[in-house]
Short mmCIF file of C-alpha atoms and ligand atoms in Angstrom, two decimals:
data_model
loop_
_atom_site.label_atom_id
_atom_site.label_comp_id
_atom_site.label_asym_id
_atom_site.label_seq_id
_atom_site.Cartn_x
_atom_site.Cartn_y
_atom_site.Cartn_z
CA UNK A 786 2.90 1.84 -16.99
CA UNK A 787 5.57 4.26 -15.69
CA UNK A 788 9.09 3.57 -14.71
CA UNK A 789 11.81 4.98 -13.29
CA UNK A 790 15.01 4.70 -12.06
CA UNK A 791 15.26 6.16 -8.10
CA UNK A 792 18.81 4.97 -7.16
CA UNK A 793 21.66 2.75 -8.49
CA UNK A 794 19.90 -0.82 -8.69
CA UNK A 795 16.20 0.37 -7.40
CA UNK A 796 13.66 1.03 -9.49
CA UNK A 797 10.17 2.44 -9.56
CA UNK A 798 6.98 1.06 -11.70
CA UNK A 799 2.94 3.17 -11.74
CA UNK A 800 -0.26 1.47 -12.98
CA UNK A 801 -1.46 3.39 -15.98
CA UNK A 802 -5.04 2.28 -15.39
CA UNK A 803 -5.52 1.37 -11.71
CA UNK A 804 -5.19 3.61 -9.31
CA UNK A 805 -1.99 4.99 -10.39
CA UNK A 806 -1.08 1.70 -8.38
CA UNK A 807 2.69 1.28 -7.49
CA UNK A 808 5.50 -1.36 -7.34
CA UNK A 809 9.52 -1.46 -6.93
CA UNK A 810 12.38 -3.95 -7.19
CA UNK A 811 15.93 -4.03 -6.14
CA UNK A 812 18.17 -5.62 -8.48
CA UNK A 813 21.27 -7.92 -6.52
CA UNK A 814 24.33 -9.24 -9.30
CA UNK A 815 23.00 -12.82 -9.45
CA UNK A 816 18.44 -12.36 -8.84
CA UNK A 817 15.88 -9.56 -7.77
CA UNK A 818 13.94 -8.93 -5.59
CA UNK A 819 10.40 -7.69 -6.18
CA UNK A 820 8.41 -4.78 -3.73
CA UNK A 821 4.52 -5.40 -5.14
CA UNK A 822 2.90 -6.67 -8.04
CA UNK A 823 1.10 -4.28 -9.29
CA UNK A 824 -3.50 -4.27 -9.90
CA UNK A 825 -3.76 -6.44 -13.72
CA UNK A 826 -2.15 -9.33 -14.18
CA UNK A 827 -0.54 -7.91 -17.72
CA UNK A 828 1.21 -5.03 -15.65
CA UNK A 829 3.09 -7.48 -14.28
CA UNK A 830 3.98 -9.13 -16.24
CA UNK A 831 5.63 -5.89 -18.63
CA UNK A 832 7.18 -4.78 -14.89
CA UNK A 833 8.50 -8.79 -14.73
CA UNK A 834 9.71 -8.29 -18.63
CA UNK A 835 11.57 -6.01 -18.07
CA UNK A 836 13.40 -8.10 -14.66
CA UNK A 837 14.05 -10.01 -16.96
CA UNK A 838 14.68 -9.31 -20.27
CA UNK A 839 16.59 -5.35 -19.51
CA UNK A 840 18.60 -6.21 -15.54
CA UNK A 841 18.60 -9.82 -16.68
CA UNK A 842 17.56 -11.63 -13.21
CA UNK A 843 15.02 -13.57 -12.04
CA UNK A 844 12.32 -12.21 -9.30
CA UNK A 845 14.08 -14.30 -6.58
CA UNK A 846 11.70 -12.80 -3.69
CA UNK A 847 8.73 -10.74 -3.72
CA UNK A 848 7.47 -9.01 -0.92
CA UNK A 849 3.95 -7.50 -0.53
CA UNK A 850 3.25 -4.52 1.72
CA UNK A 851 -0.26 -6.58 2.31
CA UNK A 852 -3.34 -8.41 1.52
CA UNK A 853 -5.08 -6.51 -0.94
CA UNK A 854 -5.43 -7.13 -5.02
CA UNK A 855 -3.50 -4.52 -6.63
CA UNK A 856 -0.33 -5.17 -4.32
CA UNK A 857 -0.06 -9.49 -3.64
CA UNK A 858 -2.58 -10.36 -7.22
CA UNK A 859 0.46 -11.23 -8.92
CA UNK A 860 3.13 -13.64 -6.84
CA UNK A 861 1.10 -15.62 -9.33
CA UNK A 862 3.44 -14.83 -12.29
CA UNK A 863 6.29 -15.14 -10.31
CA UNK A 864 6.05 -18.93 -10.22
CA UNK A 865 10.04 -19.72 -8.56
CA UNK A 866 9.97 -16.68 -6.18
CA UNK A 867 9.01 -17.06 -2.43
CA UNK A 868 7.17 -14.24 -1.04
CA UNK A 869 7.83 -12.36 2.37
CA UNK A 870 5.35 -10.84 4.48
CA UNK A 871 3.53 -9.69 7.64
CA UNK A 872 1.97 -12.93 9.28
CA UNK A 873 -1.02 -10.94 9.06
CA UNK A 874 -1.05 -10.63 5.28
CA UNK A 875 -1.31 -14.75 5.31
CA UNK A 876 -3.98 -14.51 6.60
CA UNK A 877 -6.64 -12.06 5.28
CA UNK A 878 -5.17 -13.80 2.04
CA UNK A 879 -6.64 -17.19 2.62
CA UNK A 880 -9.32 -15.57 4.21
CA UNK A 881 -10.43 -12.94 2.40
CA UNK A 882 -8.02 -13.06 -0.89
CA UNK A 883 -9.58 -16.37 -2.35
CA UNK A 884 -13.22 -15.90 -2.50
CA UNK A 885 -12.82 -11.88 -3.14
CA UNK A 886 -10.92 -13.40 -6.45
CA UNK A 887 -13.18 -15.70 -6.91
CA UNK A 888 -16.46 -13.33 -7.57
CA UNK A 889 -13.29 -11.09 -9.25
CA UNK A 890 -13.23 -13.60 -11.74
CA UNK A 891 -16.71 -13.43 -12.85
CA UNK A 892 -16.78 -10.39 -13.66
CA UNK A 893 -12.86 -9.97 -14.78
CA UNK A 894 -12.07 -12.04 -18.20
CA UNK A 895 -8.57 -10.81 -17.11
CA UNK A 896 -8.03 -12.26 -13.41
CA UNK A 897 -7.96 -15.76 -15.84
CA UNK A 898 -4.80 -16.60 -14.92
CA UNK A 899 -4.09 -14.65 -11.89
CA UNK A 900 -4.28 -17.05 -8.37
CA UNK A 901 -3.33 -16.30 -5.03
CA UNK A 902 0.15 -17.24 -4.15
CA UNK A 903 0.03 -17.17 -0.26
CA UNK A 904 3.18 -16.07 1.36
CA UNK A 905 6.73 -18.69 2.26
CA UNK A 906 7.64 -16.28 4.64
CA UNK A 907 6.75 -14.28 7.57
CA UNK A 908 7.05 -12.02 10.91
CA UNK A 909 4.83 -10.96 13.01
CA UNK A 910 6.37 -8.68 15.20
CA UNK A 911 9.80 -6.97 14.37
CA UNK A 912 11.97 -6.35 11.51
CA UNK A 913 14.08 -8.36 9.12
CA UNK A 914 16.38 -7.50 7.50
CA UNK A 915 17.43 -9.22 3.80
CA UNK A 916 20.94 -7.69 1.96
CA UNK A 917 20.65 -7.89 -2.10
CA UNK A 918 23.93 -7.22 -3.82
CA UNK A 919 25.34 -4.57 -2.22
CA UNK A 920 22.10 -2.74 0.05
CA UNK A 921 20.08 -4.12 2.73
CA UNK A 922 16.18 -3.95 2.99
CA UNK A 923 14.57 -4.01 6.73
CA UNK A 924 10.67 -4.63 6.26
CA UNK A 925 9.05 -3.04 9.29
CA UNK A 926 5.29 -3.11 9.77
CA UNK A 927 3.75 -0.86 9.31
CA UNK A 928 0.39 -0.56 10.44
CA UNK A 929 -3.22 1.99 10.22
CA UNK A 930 -3.94 1.56 5.80
CA UNK A 931 -5.08 -2.16 6.57
CA UNK A 932 -4.13 -4.39 9.60
CA UNK A 933 -0.68 -6.03 8.11
CA UNK A 934 0.86 -2.96 6.41
CA UNK A 935 4.59 -3.03 6.18
CA UNK A 936 6.87 -1.28 4.37
CA UNK A 937 10.73 -2.03 3.44
CA UNK A 938 13.32 0.57 3.89
CA UNK A 939 17.16 -0.13 1.13
CA UNK A 940 19.23 1.60 3.87
CA UNK A 941 21.99 2.78 1.79
CA UNK A 942 19.76 4.52 -0.18
CA UNK A 943 16.78 6.08 2.70
CA UNK A 944 14.30 5.09 0.40
CA UNK A 945 11.58 3.25 1.71
CA UNK A 946 8.67 1.00 -0.04
CA UNK A 947 5.86 2.68 1.96
CA UNK A 948 2.56 0.55 0.59
CA UNK A 949 -0.33 2.15 2.06
CA UNK A 950 0.70 3.04 4.42
CA UNK A 951 1.74 5.52 2.65
CA UNK A 952 -0.76 7.08 -0.39
CA UNK A 953 -1.70 10.86 -1.54
CA UNK A 954 -5.33 10.64 0.86
CA UNK A 955 -4.30 8.39 3.75
CA UNK A 956 -7.26 5.74 4.02
CA UNK A 957 -8.46 3.78 7.05
CA UNK A 958 -11.45 2.02 6.17
CA UNK A 959 -9.22 -1.33 6.40
CA UNK A 960 -7.86 -0.50 9.29
CA UNK A 961 -7.18 2.41 11.75
CA UNK A 962 -6.89 6.23 11.59
CA UNK A 963 -5.08 5.79 15.21
CA UNK A 964 -1.91 4.01 13.54
CA UNK A 965 -1.93 5.65 9.90
CA UNK A 966 -0.94 8.29 12.18
CA UNK A 967 1.26 6.06 13.67
CA UNK A 968 2.97 5.57 11.01
CA UNK A 969 2.75 8.77 9.00
CA UNK A 970 4.43 9.94 11.99
CA UNK A 971 7.50 7.40 12.30
CA UNK A 972 8.03 7.02 8.37
CA UNK A 973 8.35 11.40 8.65
CA UNK A 974 10.96 11.64 11.77
CA UNK A 975 13.09 8.05 9.25
CA UNK A 976 15.44 11.09 7.47
CA UNK A 977 14.25 9.84 4.34
CA UNK A 978 15.32 10.54 0.59
CA UNK A 979 12.16 9.43 -1.31
CA UNK A 980 9.05 7.97 0.08
CA UNK A 981 7.73 5.45 -2.69
CA UNK A 982 4.02 5.42 -1.40
CA UNK A 983 1.87 2.32 -3.00
CA UNK A 984 -0.12 4.95 -4.73
CA UNK A 985 0.74 7.94 -6.44
CA UNK A 986 3.95 9.44 -7.21
CA UNK A 987 7.45 9.46 -5.39
CA UNK A 988 8.03 11.87 -2.57
CA UNK A 989 11.16 13.75 -3.04
CA UNK A 990 12.77 14.83 0.52
CA UNK A 991 12.65 18.54 0.18
CA UNK A 992 8.64 17.29 -0.26
CA UNK A 993 8.18 14.59 2.96
CA UNK A 994 7.36 16.92 5.80
CA UNK A 995 4.46 18.89 3.45
CA UNK A 996 3.35 15.56 3.00
CA UNK A 997 3.66 14.41 6.24
CA UNK A 998 2.43 17.30 7.62
CA UNK A 999 -0.95 17.60 5.53
CA UNK A 1000 -2.59 14.04 6.25
CA UNK A 1001 -1.96 14.28 9.24
CA UNK A 1002 -4.26 17.69 9.35
CA UNK A 1003 -6.43 15.82 6.99
CA UNK A 1004 -5.79 13.23 9.42
CA UNK A 1005 -7.53 15.71 12.66
CA UNK A 1006 -9.89 16.99 10.57
CA UNK A 1007 -11.09 14.10 8.84
CA UNK A 1008 -11.70 12.22 13.55
CA UNK A 1009 -13.21 15.33 14.62
CA UNK A 1010 -15.63 16.06 11.93
CA UNK A 1011 -16.10 12.70 12.18
CA UNK A 1012 -17.14 12.51 16.33
CA UNK A 1013 -19.14 16.40 15.70
CA UNK A 1014 -21.20 14.11 13.27
CA UNK A 1015 -21.57 11.23 15.33
CA UNK A 1016 -23.32 13.57 18.49
CA UNK A 1017 -25.77 14.56 16.10
CA UNK A 1018 -29.16 12.11 15.57
CA UNK A 1019 -28.49 11.29 11.60
CA UNK A 1020 -25.06 11.22 10.90
CA UNK A 1021 -24.69 9.97 7.79
CA UNK A 1022 -26.58 13.38 6.97
CA UNK A 1023 -24.35 15.85 8.62
CA UNK A 1024 -21.43 14.41 7.01
CA UNK A 1025 -23.52 14.68 3.22
CA UNK A 1026 -21.00 17.11 1.54
CA UNK A 1027 -17.85 17.11 3.44
CA UNK A 1028 -15.49 16.94 0.29
CA UNK A 1029 -11.89 16.63 0.93
CA UNK A 1030 -10.93 19.71 0.72
CA UNK A 1031 -13.25 20.44 4.15
CA UNK A 1032 -10.35 17.94 5.63
CA UNK A 1033 -8.14 20.96 4.80
CA UNK A 1034 -6.45 18.61 2.19
CA UNK A 1035 -6.44 19.90 -1.50
CA UNK A 1036 -5.05 17.96 -4.88
CA UNK A 1037 -4.85 14.44 -5.02
CA UNK A 1038 -5.06 12.64 -7.96
CA UNK A 1039 -5.46 8.83 -7.08
CA UNK A 1040 -6.46 8.59 -10.72
CA UNK A 1041 -9.86 10.53 -9.76
CA UNK A 1042 -10.67 8.04 -7.18
CA UNK A 1043 -9.80 10.41 -4.27
CA UNK A 1044 -13.46 12.15 -4.28
CA UNK A 1045 -14.83 8.15 -3.19
CA UNK A 1046 -11.57 6.73 -0.71
CA UNK A 1047 -12.42 9.95 0.58
CA UNK A 1048 -16.35 9.64 0.94
CA UNK A 1049 -16.10 5.42 2.20
CA UNK A 1050 -13.15 6.76 4.84
CA UNK A 1051 -16.02 8.67 6.65
CA UNK A 1052 -18.82 6.04 6.32
CA UNK A 1053 -16.05 3.44 8.23
CA UNK A 1054 -15.90 5.77 10.87
CA UNK A 1055 -18.12 6.36 10.90
CA UNK A 1056 -18.99 3.38 11.79
CA UNK A 1057 -16.68 1.95 13.65
CA UNK A 1058 -16.66 4.66 16.13
CA UNK A 1059 -20.36 4.25 16.84
CA UNK A 1060 -20.17 0.12 17.43
CA UNK A 1061 -17.12 1.75 19.84
CA UNK A 1062 -19.90 3.76 21.42
CA UNK A 1063 -22.81 1.21 21.87
CA UNK A 1064 -19.86 -1.05 23.02
CA UNK A 1065 -18.38 1.90 26.04
CA UNK A 1066 -22.35 2.10 26.39
CA UNK A 1067 -23.14 -1.59 27.78
ZN1 ZN B 1949 -3.52 -0.33 -2.72
#
């Protein structure tokens, strides 16, 4: 696991084992707030040990940026913490998280200690503010990757934990392309020092404009290419061989998963938009 100090009392963690997924912690004098857990129990426990032993504070709150396994399944390793999330995150963890953990347990022994802990405190509109020591955390919705996405702004440092609303490759299979573009655009206008993406490396101030632009170009091209394919007799065939680069984006790592995620974006949009078309014709 990689670890870095982002600013005073703010740390970032990145997985070495799954898709460069990230998590963070903001430390106050008496307790800390964790933002997301990591994909596998060992790494989440490694992060907890660092906070409790090196930073010498207990974790009082966990903020889940969304319900996906790689961000929310580690809640159970902080039994005394209060979990904060979007109201929809709580519903999705219950509807989808519980059965998919059952399935994961059958395939992977690593999850035998894992159980789903549903958020205790939720909000569905507006913003929520949490004060940690001298810092204000503003929690706001950030949709697109999923319908329950939230982001956490460390006001004083202009550091944004964006969750998967901002990734090295926008991934909209479980969300919406339009919402994703809107979130990316909004993030680009926030005047940030750093974007902590849900996966991948920290984006520094001087890199933000280019990253925002690249992701928006990718989504625009993705939309154009899928819409064009939908006018063909066999859209799936028309999209075969359309690589990330064909959508105007290059050099994405994501632990080797990028091309697979891109292919899933294409397939999901074909499905979403051909259903919309069928509905419109009725
Ligand atoms: Zn993720």
